[in-house]
C-alpha positions as a printed NumPy array, in Angstrom:
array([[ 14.572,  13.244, -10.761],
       [ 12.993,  15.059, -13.614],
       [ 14.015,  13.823, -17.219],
       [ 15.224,  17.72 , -17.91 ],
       [ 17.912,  17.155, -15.609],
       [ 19.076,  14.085, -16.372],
       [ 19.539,  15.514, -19.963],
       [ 21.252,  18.412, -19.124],
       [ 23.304,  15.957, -17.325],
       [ 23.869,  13.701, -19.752],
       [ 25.01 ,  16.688, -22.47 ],
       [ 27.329,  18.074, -19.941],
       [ 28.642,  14.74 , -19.288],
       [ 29.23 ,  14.024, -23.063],
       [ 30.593,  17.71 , -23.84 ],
       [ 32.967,  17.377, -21.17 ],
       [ 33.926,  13.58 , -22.143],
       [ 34.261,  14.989, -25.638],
       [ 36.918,  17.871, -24.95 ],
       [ 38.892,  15.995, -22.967],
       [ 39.412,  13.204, -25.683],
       [ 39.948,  16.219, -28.314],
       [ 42.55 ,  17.498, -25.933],
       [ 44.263,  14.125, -25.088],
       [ 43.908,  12.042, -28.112],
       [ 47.002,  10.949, -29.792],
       [ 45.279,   9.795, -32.848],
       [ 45.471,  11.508, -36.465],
       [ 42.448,  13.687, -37.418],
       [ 41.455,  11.152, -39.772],
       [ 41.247,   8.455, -36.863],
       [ 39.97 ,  10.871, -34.352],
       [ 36.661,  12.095, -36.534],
       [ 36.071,   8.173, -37.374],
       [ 36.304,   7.493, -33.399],
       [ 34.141,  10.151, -32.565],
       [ 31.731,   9.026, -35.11 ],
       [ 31.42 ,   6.085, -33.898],
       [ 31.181,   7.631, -29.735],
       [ 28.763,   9.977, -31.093],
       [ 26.395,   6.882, -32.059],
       [ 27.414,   4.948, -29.38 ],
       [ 25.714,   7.766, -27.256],
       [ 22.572,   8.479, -29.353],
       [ 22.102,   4.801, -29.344],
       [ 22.221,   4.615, -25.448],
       [ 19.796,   8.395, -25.464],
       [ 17.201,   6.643, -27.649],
       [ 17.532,   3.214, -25.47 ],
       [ 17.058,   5.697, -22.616],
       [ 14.096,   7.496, -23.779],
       [ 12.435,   4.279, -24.565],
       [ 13.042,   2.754, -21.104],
       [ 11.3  ,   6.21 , -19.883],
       [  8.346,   5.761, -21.8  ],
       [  7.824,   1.981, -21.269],
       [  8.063,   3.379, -17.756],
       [  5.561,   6.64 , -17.774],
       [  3.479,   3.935, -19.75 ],
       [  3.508,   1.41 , -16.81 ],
       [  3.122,   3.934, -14.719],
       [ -0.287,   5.182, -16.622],
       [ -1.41 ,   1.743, -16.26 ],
       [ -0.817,   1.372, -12.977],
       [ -2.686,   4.245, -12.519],
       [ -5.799,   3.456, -14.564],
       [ -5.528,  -0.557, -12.739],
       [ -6.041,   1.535,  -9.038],
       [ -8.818,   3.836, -10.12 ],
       [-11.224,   0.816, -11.55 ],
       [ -9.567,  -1.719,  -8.555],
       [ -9.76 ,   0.388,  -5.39 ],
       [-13.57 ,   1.706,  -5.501],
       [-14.847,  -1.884,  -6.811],
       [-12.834,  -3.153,  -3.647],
       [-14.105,  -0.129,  -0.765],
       [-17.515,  -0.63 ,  -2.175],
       [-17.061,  -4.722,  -1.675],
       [-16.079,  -4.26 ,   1.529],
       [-18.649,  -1.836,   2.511],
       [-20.866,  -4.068,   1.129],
       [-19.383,  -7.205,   3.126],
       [-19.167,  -5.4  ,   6.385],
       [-23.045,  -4.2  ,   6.014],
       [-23.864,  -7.936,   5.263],
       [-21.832,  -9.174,   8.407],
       [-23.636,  -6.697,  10.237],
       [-27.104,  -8.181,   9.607],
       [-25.753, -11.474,   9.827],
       [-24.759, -10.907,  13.537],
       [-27.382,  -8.53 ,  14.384],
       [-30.193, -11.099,  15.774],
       [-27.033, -13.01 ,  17.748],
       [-25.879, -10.009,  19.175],
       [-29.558,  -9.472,  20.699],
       [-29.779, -13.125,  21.709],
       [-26.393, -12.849,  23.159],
       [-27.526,  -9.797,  25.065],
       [-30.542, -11.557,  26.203],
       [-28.41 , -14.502,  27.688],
       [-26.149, -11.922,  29.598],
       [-29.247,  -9.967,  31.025],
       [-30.593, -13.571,  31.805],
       [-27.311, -15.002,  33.704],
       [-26.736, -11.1  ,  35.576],
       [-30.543, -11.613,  36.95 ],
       [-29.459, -15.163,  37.937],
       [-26.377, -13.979,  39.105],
       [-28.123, -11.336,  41.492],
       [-30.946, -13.568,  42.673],
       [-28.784, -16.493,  43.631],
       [-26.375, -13.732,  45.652],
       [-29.477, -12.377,  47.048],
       [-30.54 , -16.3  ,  48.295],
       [-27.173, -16.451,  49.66 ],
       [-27.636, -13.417,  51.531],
       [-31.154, -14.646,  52.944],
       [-28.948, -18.165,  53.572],
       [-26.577, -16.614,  55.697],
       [-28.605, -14.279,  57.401],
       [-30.827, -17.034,  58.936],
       [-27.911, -18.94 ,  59.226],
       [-26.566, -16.348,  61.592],
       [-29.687, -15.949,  63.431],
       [-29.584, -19.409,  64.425],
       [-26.112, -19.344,  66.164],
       [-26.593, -16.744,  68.408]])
């Protein structure tokens, strides 16, 4: 909600509160001016309490703001920085790791391959 409308708002709220107590009261004039005196800085009391909250707000907001832009690249850039690092950690296991599958597949196929030679004689045997 934008702060304009909120006013406007507000002021129509107020100039409507205002008629109808000028149209209903049952006080004297005297009485009457003295309450609305006193409504009158009842309500610029609560505006100014209001336009304060709105600025300690726009002003924590601005911080907030400022906090991200230094926080956010300092943390992207740390974990670039970490994942890059990871990367070279893991780099010469990853090609030892590869190594050891290559090794076992090559085992793998060899020993299927003796088993094949295995049961082939075995089967020339029998019959």
């Amino acid at each position: 909600m934008k702060a304009s409308t909120f006013f406007i708002g507000l002021t129509t709220g107020v100039i409507g509160g205002v008629v109808t107590v000028l149209l209903s009261t049952p006080q004297s004039g005297k009485d009457f001016r003295s309450s609305l005196q006193v409504t009158k800085e009842d309500y610029q009391n609560k505006l100014a309490d209001i336009k304060d909250q709105m600025q300690n707000i726009k002003g924590s907001i601005d911080d907030i703001k400022h906090e991200a832009k230094q926080t956010i690249p300092k943390f992207v850039e740390d974990t670039k920085e970490s994942i890059a690092s990871w990367q070279t950690e893991t780099s010469p296991i990853q090609d030892n790791l590869q190594q050891e599958i290559a090794s076992l597949q090559n085992t793998v196929e060899e020993i299927e391959k003796h088993l094949s030679e295995f049961q082939n004689r075995k089967r020339g045997k029998n019959t």
